[in-house]
PDB file of C-alpha atoms in Angstrom:
ATOM      1  CA  MET A  34      13.388 -14.619  -8.791  1.00 57.00           C
ATOM      2  CA  LYS A  35      12.480 -15.354  -5.307  1.00 59.00           C
ATOM      3  CA  TYR A  36      12.973 -19.155  -6.061  1.00 61.00           C
ATOM      4  CA  LEU A  37      16.530 -18.416  -7.165  1.00 71.00           C
ATOM      5  CA  PHE A  38      17.210 -16.525  -3.927  1.00 66.00           C
ATOM      6  CA  THR A  39      15.677 -19.184  -1.895  1.00 78.00           C
ATOM      7  CA  ILE A  40      17.933 -21.691  -3.741  1.00 80.00           C
ATOM      8  CA  LEU A  41      21.268 -19.436  -3.540  1.00 71.00           C
ATOM      9  CA  PHE A  42      20.492 -19.227   0.434  1.00 72.00           C
ATOM     10  CA  ILE A  43      19.977 -22.803   1.097  1.00 83.00           C
ATOM     11  CA  LEU A  44      22.966 -24.015  -1.274  1.00 80.00           C
ATOM     12  CA  GLY A  45      25.076 -21.464   0.225  1.00 74.00           C
ATOM     13  CA  PHE A  46      24.067 -22.013   3.836  1.00 76.00           C
ATOM     14  CA  MET A  47      24.887 -25.631   3.733  1.00 84.00           C
ATOM     15  CA  ALA A  48      28.113 -25.473   2.003  1.00 81.00           C
ATOM     16  CA  PHE A  49      29.346 -22.490   4.721  1.00 77.00           C
ATOM     17  CA  PHE A  50      27.869 -24.890   7.248  1.00 78.00           C
ATOM     18  CA  VAL A  51      30.081 -27.731   5.941  1.00 81.00           C
ATOM     19  CA  PHE A  52      33.277 -25.981   5.124  1.00 76.00           C
ATOM     20  CA  LEU A  53      32.825 -24.358   8.417  1.00 79.00           C
ATOM     21  CA  VAL A  54      32.491 -27.905  10.150  1.00 82.00           C
ATOM     22  CA  LEU A  55      35.650 -28.867   8.483  1.00 82.00           C
ATOM     23  CA  MET A  56      37.557 -25.746   9.655  1.00 77.00           C
ATOM     24  CA  VAL A  57      36.857 -26.335  13.024  1.00 79.00           C
ATOM     25  CA  LEU A  58      37.697 -29.807  12.987  1.00 79.00           C
ATOM     26  CA  SER A  59      41.094 -29.032  11.399  1.00 78.00           C
ATOM     27  CA  ILE A  60      41.963 -26.310  14.165  1.00 79.00           C
ATOM     28  CA  ARG A  61      41.059 -28.812  16.969  1.00 76.00           C
ATOM     29  CA  LYS A  62      43.609 -31.308  14.979  1.00 76.00           C
ATOM     30  CA  HIS A  63      46.132 -28.690  14.861  1.00 75.00           C
ATOM     31  CA  ASN A  64      46.324 -28.954  11.338  1.00 74.00           C
ATOM     32  CA  GLN A  65      47.487 -25.954   8.922  1.00 74.00           C
ATOM     33  CA  ILE A  66      44.020 -24.255   7.451  1.00 72.00           C
ATOM     34  CA  ALA A  67      44.597 -23.498   3.656  1.00 76.00           C
ATOM     35  CA  VAL A  68      43.929 -20.292   2.477  1.00 77.00           C
ATOM     36  CA  ARG A  69      41.906 -21.638  -0.459  1.00 78.00           C
ATOM     37  CA  HIS A  70      39.335 -23.199   2.260  1.00 73.00           C
ATOM     38  CA  VAL A  71      39.058 -19.976   4.000  1.00 77.00           C
ATOM     39  CA  MET A  72      38.107 -18.032   0.971  1.00 83.00           C
ATOM     40  CA  LEU A  73      35.558 -21.026   0.127  1.00 80.00           C
ATOM     41  CA  THR A  74      33.974 -20.507   3.215  1.00 79.00           C
ATOM     42  CA  ALA A  75      33.819 -16.852   3.107  1.00 82.00           C
ATOM     43  CA  ALA A  76      32.293 -17.053  -0.649  1.00 82.00           C
ATOM     44  CA  CYS A  77      29.866 -19.529   0.619  1.00 80.00           C
ATOM     45  CA  PHE A  78      28.706 -17.112   3.543  1.00 81.00           C
ATOM     46  CA  VAL A  79      28.565 -14.272   1.213  1.00 80.00           C
ATOM     47  CA  ILE A  80      26.238 -16.279  -1.323  1.00 82.00           C
ATOM     48  CA  ALA A  81      23.974 -17.225   1.526  1.00 75.00           C
ATOM     49  CA  SER A  82      23.712 -13.499   2.765  1.00 80.00           C
ATOM     50  CA  ILE A  83      22.439 -12.569  -0.739  1.00 81.00           C
ATOM     51  CA  GLY A  84      19.835 -15.121  -1.249  1.00 72.00           C
ATOM     52  CA  MET A  85      18.611 -14.159   2.441  1.00 76.00           C
ATOM     53  CA  TYR A  86      18.439 -10.357   1.424  1.00 73.00           C
ATOM     54  CA  GLY A  87      16.870 -11.217  -1.961  1.00 72.00           C
ATOM     55  CA  MET A  88      14.140 -13.414  -0.327  1.00 69.00           C
ATOM     56  CA  LEU A  89      13.622 -10.407   2.445  1.00 71.00           C
ATOM     57  CA  ALA A  90      13.680  -7.557  -0.057  1.00 67.00           C
ATOM     58  CA  LEU A  91      10.924  -9.492  -2.409  1.00 56.00           C
ATOM     59  CA  SER A  92       8.596 -10.469   0.577  1.00 58.00           C
ATOM     60  CA  SER A  93       8.485  -6.979   2.046  1.00 51.00           C
ATOM     61  CA  ASN A  94       7.957  -5.146  -1.328  1.00 50.00           C
ATOM     62  CA  PRO A  95       4.400  -4.975  -2.911  1.00 48.00           C
ATOM     63  CA  PRO A  96       4.007  -5.361  -6.590  1.00 46.00           C
ATOM     64  CA  GLN A  97       4.733  -1.954  -8.523  1.00 45.00           C
ATOM     65  CA  SER A  98       1.428  -0.437 -10.127  1.00 42.00           C
ATOM     66  CA  SER A  99       1.272  -0.659 -13.800  1.00 40.00           C
ATOM     67  CA  GLY A 100      -0.051   2.014 -16.434  1.00 39.00           C
ATOM     68  CA  THR A 101       1.099   5.450 -17.011  1.00 38.00           C
ATOM     69  CA  ASN A 102       2.860   7.145 -14.152  1.00 40.00           C
ATOM     70  CA  PRO A 103       0.971   9.977 -12.857  1.00 36.00           C
ATOM     71  CA  THR A 104       3.572  12.586 -11.858  1.00 37.00           C
ATOM     72  CA  GLU A 105       1.932  15.065 -14.018  1.00 39.00           C
ATOM     73  CA  LYS A 106      -0.838  16.739 -12.114  1.00 40.00           C
ATOM     74  CA  HIS A 107      -4.044  17.784 -14.298  1.00 41.00           C
ATOM     75  CA  GLU A 108      -7.159  19.986 -13.357  1.00 45.00           C
ATOM     76  CA  SER A 109      -9.100  17.475 -15.055  1.00 48.00           C
ATOM     77  CA  GLY A 110     -10.119  14.544 -13.848  1.00 49.00           C
ATOM     78  CA  PRO A 111     -13.165  12.496 -12.732  1.00 52.00           C
ATOM     79  CA  ALA A 112     -16.369  14.596 -13.169  1.00 51.00           C
ATOM     80  CA  ILE A 113     -16.903  15.551  -9.025  1.00 50.00           C
ATOM     81  CA  THR A 114     -20.092  17.606  -8.266  1.00 52.00           C
ATOM     82  CA  GLU A 115     -20.732  19.465  -5.330  1.00 49.00           C
ATOM     83  CA  LYS A 116     -22.643  16.407  -3.776  1.00 50.00           C
ATOM     84  CA  ASP A 117     -19.353  14.276  -3.859  1.00 52.00           C
ATOM     85  CA  TYR A 118     -18.000  16.469  -1.000  1.00 46.00           C
ATOM     86  CA  ALA A 119     -20.840  15.603   1.209  1.00 51.00           C
ATOM     87  CA  PRO A 120     -19.819  13.505   3.911  1.00 51.00           C
ATOM     88  CA  LEU A 121     -19.992   9.881   3.483  1.00 51.00           C
ATOM     89  CA  ASP A 122     -21.596   9.309   7.243  1.00 48.00           C
ATOM     90  CA  GLN A 123     -24.070  11.874   8.167  1.00 43.00           C
ATOM     91  CA  THR A 124     -23.952  10.743  12.016  1.00 43.00           C
ATOM     92  CA  ASN A 125     -21.590  12.195  14.611  1.00 47.00           C
ATOM     93  CA  ALA A 126     -18.724   9.976  13.791  1.00 55.00           C
ATOM     94  CA  SER A 127     -15.391  11.008  15.287  1.00 67.00           C
ATOM     95  CA  GLY A 128     -13.612  10.949  12.005  1.00 82.00           C
ATOM     96  CA  LEU A 129      -9.987   9.764  11.119  1.00 86.00           C
ATOM     97  CA  HIS A 130      -8.636  12.270  14.130  1.00 87.00           C
ATOM     98  CA  ILE A 131      -6.094  13.450  11.703  1.00 91.00           C
ATOM     99  CA  THR A 132      -5.169  17.040  10.232  1.00 93.00           C
ATOM    100  CA  THR A 133      -4.845  17.201   6.567  1.00 93.00           C
ATOM    101  CA  ASP A 134      -0.946  17.496   6.928  1.00 94.00           C
ATOM    102  CA  GLU A 135      -0.766  14.488   9.096  1.00 94.00           C
ATOM    103  CA  PHE A 136      -3.023  12.990   6.449  1.00 94.00           C
ATOM    104  CA  LYS A 137      -0.710  13.710   3.598  1.00 94.00           C
ATOM    105  CA  ASN A 138       2.496  12.514   5.756  1.00 94.00           C
ATOM    106  CA  LYS A 139       0.745   9.398   6.271  1.00 94.00           C
ATOM    107  CA  PHE A 140      -0.111   8.787   2.974  1.00 94.00           C
ATOM    108  CA  ASN A 141       3.137   9.861   1.529  1.00 94.00           C
ATOM    109  CA  GLY A 142       4.835   7.624   4.091  1.00 93.00           C
ATOM    110  CA  ALA A 143       3.076   4.568   2.910  1.00 92.00           C
ATOM    111  CA  VAL A 144       4.189   5.591  -0.522  1.00 92.00           C
ATOM    112  CA  GLY A 145       7.807   5.732   0.262  1.00 92.00           C
ATOM    113  CA  LYS A 146       7.880   2.589   2.490  1.00 91.00           C
ATOM    114  CA  TYR A 147       6.424   0.425   0.012  1.00 90.00           C
ATOM    115  CA  ARG A 148       7.761   2.237  -3.182  1.00 88.00           C
ATOM    116  CA  LEU A 149       4.296   3.018  -4.767  1.00 85.00           C
ATOM    117  CA  ASN A 150       5.492   5.161  -7.741  1.00 78.00           C
ATOM    118  CA  GLY A 151       3.550   8.233  -9.055  1.00 79.00           C
ATOM    119  CA  LEU A 152       1.250   8.070  -5.798  1.00 87.00           C
ATOM    120  CA  SER A 153       2.892  11.218  -3.940  1.00 90.00           C
ATOM    121  CA  ILE A 154       0.762  13.951  -2.598  1.00 93.00           C
ATOM    122  CA  THR A 155       2.604  17.399  -3.563  1.00 92.00           C
ATOM    123  CA  ARG A 156      -0.169  19.590  -1.940  1.00 92.00           C
ATOM    124  CA  LEU A 157      -3.793  19.114  -0.994  1.00 93.00           C
ATOM    125  CA  ASN A 158      -6.287  21.677  -2.691  1.00 93.00           C
ATOM    126  CA  MET A 159      -8.592  22.870   0.121  1.00 90.00           C
ATOM    127  CA  LYS A 160     -12.212  24.063  -0.476  1.00 84.00           C
ATOM    128  CA  GLU A 161     -14.178  26.063   1.900  1.00 73.00           C
ATOM    129  CA  SER A 162     -17.729  24.992   2.760  1.00 62.00           C
ATOM    130  CA  SER A 163     -20.053  27.813   2.880  1.00 55.00           C
ATOM    131  CA  GLY A 164     -22.001  28.437   5.663  1.00 53.00           C
ATOM    132  CA  GLN A 165     -20.374  25.772   7.813  1.00 62.00           C
ATOM    133  CA  ASP A 166     -16.980  25.717  10.224  1.00 63.00           C
ATOM    134  CA  THR A 167     -16.230  22.705   8.009  1.00 78.00           C
ATOM    135  CA  GLY A 168     -14.406  22.164   4.826  1.00 87.00           C
ATOM    136  CA  ALA A 169     -13.189  19.581   1.853  1.00 91.00           C
ATOM    137  CA  PHE A 170      -9.900  19.020   0.068  1.00 93.00           C
ATOM    138  CA  GLU A 171      -9.222  17.094  -3.250  1.00 94.00           C
ATOM    139  CA  TYR A 172      -5.841  15.998  -5.133  1.00 94.00           C
ATOM    140  CA  VAL A 173      -5.879  14.861  -8.514  1.00 93.00           C
ATOM    141  CA  PHE A 174      -3.533  11.988  -9.452  1.00 91.00           C
ATOM    142  CA  ASN A 175      -4.428  11.792 -13.015  1.00 89.00           C
ATOM    143  CA  ASP A 176      -7.254  12.274 -15.735  1.00 88.00           C
ATOM    144  CA  ASP A 177      -8.999   9.305 -14.279  1.00 88.00           C
ATOM    145  CA  LEU A 178      -8.114   9.552 -10.489  1.00 91.00           C
ATOM    146  CA  ARG A 179      -8.933  11.636  -7.772  1.00 94.00           C
ATOM    147  CA  LEU A 180      -8.917  11.912  -4.006  1.00 94.00           C
ATOM    148  CA  VAL A 181     -11.409  13.788  -2.168  1.00 94.00           C
ATOM    149  CA  GLY A 182     -11.937  14.139   1.771  1.00 93.00           C
ATOM    150  CA  ASN A 183     -13.894  16.266   4.349  1.00 92.00           C
ATOM    151  CA  LEU A 184     -13.256  18.143   7.292  1.00 91.00           C
ATOM    152  CA  ASN A 185     -15.041  18.173  10.433  1.00 89.00           C
ATOM    153  CA  SER A 186     -15.747  21.329  12.476  1.00 85.00           C
ATOM    154  CA  ASP A 187     -12.369  20.588  14.479  1.00 87.00           C
ATOM    155  CA  GLN A 188     -10.732  20.751  11.089  1.00 87.00           C
ATOM    156  CA  LYS A 189      -9.699  16.964  11.254  1.00 91.00           C
ATOM    157  CA  VAL A 190     -10.426  14.646   8.474  1.00 92.00           C
ATOM    158  CA  GLN A 191     -13.709  13.278   8.759  1.00 91.00           C
ATOM    159  CA  ASP A 192     -13.850  10.808   5.781  1.00 93.00           C
ATOM    160  CA  VAL A 193     -11.796  10.353   2.574  1.00 94.00           C
ATOM    161  CA  ARG A 194     -12.589   8.596  -0.603  1.00 95.00           C
ATOM    162  CA  LEU A 195     -11.105   7.802  -4.209  1.00 94.00           C
ATOM    163  CA  TYR A 196     -12.815   8.353  -7.319  1.00 93.00           C
ATOM    164  CA  ARG A 197     -12.200   6.850 -10.702  1.00 89.00           C
ATOM    165  CA  THR A 198     -13.696   7.462 -14.284  1.00 85.00           C
ATOM    166  CA  GLY A 199     -12.783   4.622 -17.125  1.00 73.00           C
ATOM    167  CA  ASP A 200     -14.362   1.380 -18.271  1.00 70.00           C
ATOM    168  CA  VAL A 201     -16.016  -0.320 -15.377  1.00 64.00           C
ATOM    169  CA  SER A 202     -16.325  -3.508 -17.367  1.00 63.00           C
ATOM    170  CA  GLU A 203     -12.372  -4.078 -17.103  1.00 62.00           C
ATOM    171  CA  PRO A 204     -10.952  -5.630 -13.777  1.00 60.00           C
ATOM    172  CA  THR A 205     -10.301  -2.903 -10.944  1.00 62.00           C
ATOM    173  CA  GLY A 206      -6.307  -2.853 -10.760  1.00 65.00           C
ATOM    174  CA  GLY A 207      -3.184  -0.888 -11.783  1.00 80.00           C
ATOM    175  CA  ILE A 208      -2.900   2.462 -10.091  1.00 86.00           C
ATOM    176  CA  PHE A 209      -6.261   2.574  -8.390  1.00 88.00           C
ATOM    177  CA  LEU A 210      -6.058  -0.519  -6.614  1.00 89.00           C
ATOM    178  CA  THR A 211      -2.579   0.562  -5.386  1.00 91.00           C
ATOM    179  CA  ALA A 212      -4.078   3.817  -4.437  1.00 93.00           C
ATOM    180  CA  ILE A 213      -6.677   2.056  -2.468  1.00 93.00           C
ATOM    181  CA  ALA A 214      -4.471  -0.116  -0.660  1.00 92.00           C
ATOM    182  CA  THR A 215      -2.119   3.241   0.185  1.00 94.00           C
ATOM    183  CA  LEU A 216      -5.326   4.845   1.634  1.00 94.00           C
ATOM    184  CA  ILE A 217      -5.961   1.802   3.924  1.00 94.00           C
ATOM    185  CA  LEU A 218      -2.617   2.025   5.201  1.00 93.00           C
ATOM    186  CA  THR A 219      -3.052   5.715   5.813  1.00 92.00           C
ATOM    187  CA  THR A 220      -5.703   4.867   8.170  1.00 87.00           C
ATOM    188  CA  ASN A 221      -3.905   2.082   9.986  1.00 88.00           C
ATOM    189  CA  ASN A 222      -0.440   2.620  11.378  1.00 84.00           C
ATOM    190  CA  GLU A 223       0.059  -1.120  12.256  1.00 89.00           C
ATOM    191  CA  TYR A 224      -1.140  -2.510   8.707  1.00 91.00           C
ATOM    192  CA  THR A 225       1.282  -3.926   6.108  1.00 92.00           C
ATOM    193  CA  TYR A 226       0.708  -3.937   2.525  1.00 91.00           C
ATOM    194  CA  ASN A 227      -0.679  -7.519   3.020  1.00 92.00           C
ATOM    195  CA  ASP A 228      -3.128  -6.235   5.874  1.00 92.00           C
ATOM    196  CA  ALA A 229      -4.266  -3.759   3.178  1.00 92.00           C
ATOM    197  CA  GLN A 230      -4.707  -6.394   0.552  1.00 90.00           C
ATOM    198  CA  ASP A 231      -6.797  -8.535   3.012  1.00 92.00           C
ATOM    199  CA  VAL A 232      -9.141  -5.698   3.548  1.00 93.00           C
ATOM    200  CA  ILE A 233      -9.736  -5.325  -0.188  1.00 90.00           C
ATOM    201  CA  GLN A 234     -10.201  -9.027  -0.463  1.00 89.00           C
ATOM    202  CA  ASP A 235     -12.549  -8.774   2.414  1.00 91.00           C
ATOM    203  CA  ILE A 236     -14.792  -6.201   0.343  1.00 90.00           C
ATOM    204  CA  GLY A 237     -15.047  -8.370  -2.504  1.00 84.00           C
ATOM    205  CA  ILE A 238     -12.765  -6.609  -5.634  1.00 79.00           C
ATOM    206  CA  LEU A 239     -10.356  -9.175  -5.952  1.00 73.00           C
ATOM    207  CA  ASP A 240     -12.370 -12.674  -5.642  1.00 60.00           C
ATOM    208  CA  ARG A 241     -15.903 -11.538  -7.049  1.00 54.00           C
ATOM    209  CA  ASP A 242     -16.792 -10.681 -10.496  1.00 56.00           C
ATOM    210  CA  VAL A 243     -16.779  -6.689 -10.057  1.00 54.00           C
ATOM    211  CA  ASN A 244     -16.827  -5.906 -13.907  1.00 54.00           C
ATOM    212  CA  GLN A 245     -20.159  -4.754 -14.071  1.00 59.00           C
ATOM    213  CA  SER A 246     -21.961  -1.429 -13.962  1.00 66.00           C
ATOM    214  CA  GLU A 247     -23.416  -1.754 -10.199  1.00 76.00           C
ATOM    215  CA  PHE A 248     -21.133  -3.092  -7.528  1.00 82.00           C
ATOM    216  CA  ASP A 249     -21.403  -2.276  -3.622  1.00 86.00           C
ATOM    217  CA  GLY A 250     -19.132  -4.171  -1.375  1.00 88.00           C
ATOM    218  CA  ALA A 251     -17.934  -3.154   1.985  1.00 92.00           C
ATOM    219  CA  THR A 252     -15.901  -4.437   5.561  1.00 92.00           C
ATOM    220  CA  VAL A 253     -15.473  -2.967   8.850  1.00 92.00           C
ATOM    221  CA  ARG A 254     -12.122  -3.248  10.376  1.00 89.00           C
ATOM    222  CA  ASN A 255     -10.878  -1.415  13.633  1.00 84.00           C
ATOM    223  CA  GLU A 256     -13.701   1.065  13.928  1.00 86.00           C
ATOM    224  CA  PHE A 257     -13.311   1.805   9.874  1.00 91.00           C
ATOM    225  CA  GLU A 258     -15.796   1.072   7.383  1.00 93.00           C
ATOM    226  CA  TYR A 259     -13.821   0.299   3.710  1.00 94.00           C
ATOM    227  CA  ARG A 260     -16.307   0.627   0.756  1.00 94.00           C
ATOM    228  CA  PHE A 261     -16.319   0.166  -2.756  1.00 91.00           C
ATOM    229  CA  ILE A 262     -18.835   1.366  -4.914  1.00 90.00           C
ATOM    230  CA  ILE A 263     -19.565   1.123  -9.059  1.00 86.00           C
ATOM    231  CA  ARG A 264     -22.081   3.130 -10.265  1.00 84.00           C
ATOM    232  CA  ASP A 265     -22.814   5.286 -13.361  1.00 81.00           C
ATOM    233  CA  ASP A 266     -19.336   4.540 -14.583  1.00 81.00           C
ATOM    234  CA  ILE A 267     -17.550   5.726 -11.754  1.00 87.00           C
ATOM    235  CA  SER A 268     -15.947   3.445  -8.980  1.00 88.00           C
ATOM    236  CA  THR A 269     -15.511   4.783  -5.334  1.00 91.00           C
ATOM    237  CA  PHE A 270     -13.828   3.693  -2.652  1.00 93.00           C
ATOM    238  CA  GLY A 271     -14.369   5.530   0.747  1.00 94.00           C
ATOM    239  CA  ILE A 272     -13.361   5.114   4.297  1.00 94.00           C
ATOM    240  CA  THR A 273     -15.425   6.208   7.238  1.00 92.00           C
ATOM    241  CA  THR A 274     -15.543   5.646  11.063  1.00 89.00           C
ATOM    242  CA  VAL A 275     -18.147   3.726  12.642  1.00 85.00           C
ATOM    243  CA  GLU A 276     -19.144   3.896  16.212  1.00 70.00           C
TER     244      GLU A 276
END
């Protein structure tokens, strides 16, 4: 489809330029300009504009996620135990510097900007930690995909991760890969969808054989560590800060 819009833009622009030059020459020679000539010039301009708009639209929109639309939220999901809510980084890392509301708004903002249907967060399920002035939160996208995060003592997001169950022998993709990209965009205001894909590529999800029961890949960008792990039939993607 992008090639079609490119051809429309090139042919339309070339024809528009030729008709425009002929129109200018006619004016300089004080010749009367035919109405048909003006209409053809305008039509070529419209065709070129359509071609340019189509190219820009296809370049800015990422591929849509495949699979079932997880708009229905369930109380089920990946089997998450108490240890899965433990902070990913036991050091005094500064965290993501955002509240849960800011996190949800940034996440939904990326979903809306790139039209990632089915990934919007309606309400985070908050969980209090016993004996500590911290907390945790979660959100269930579907039966196989769950978002989990921790708060620090300032009630800011300390770390966040995605859990997915399923057949790890199948390539990582679909709604899970799109959710990973959205989470990366949430932590980097200046990132585009292409930047998020570069992070995923650096981790090794796309350019290595991760169709196995054991995988552990990570990369660090802008003081954030992005890590992807496959273990015990559960795929985990987590984001922590590094100092």
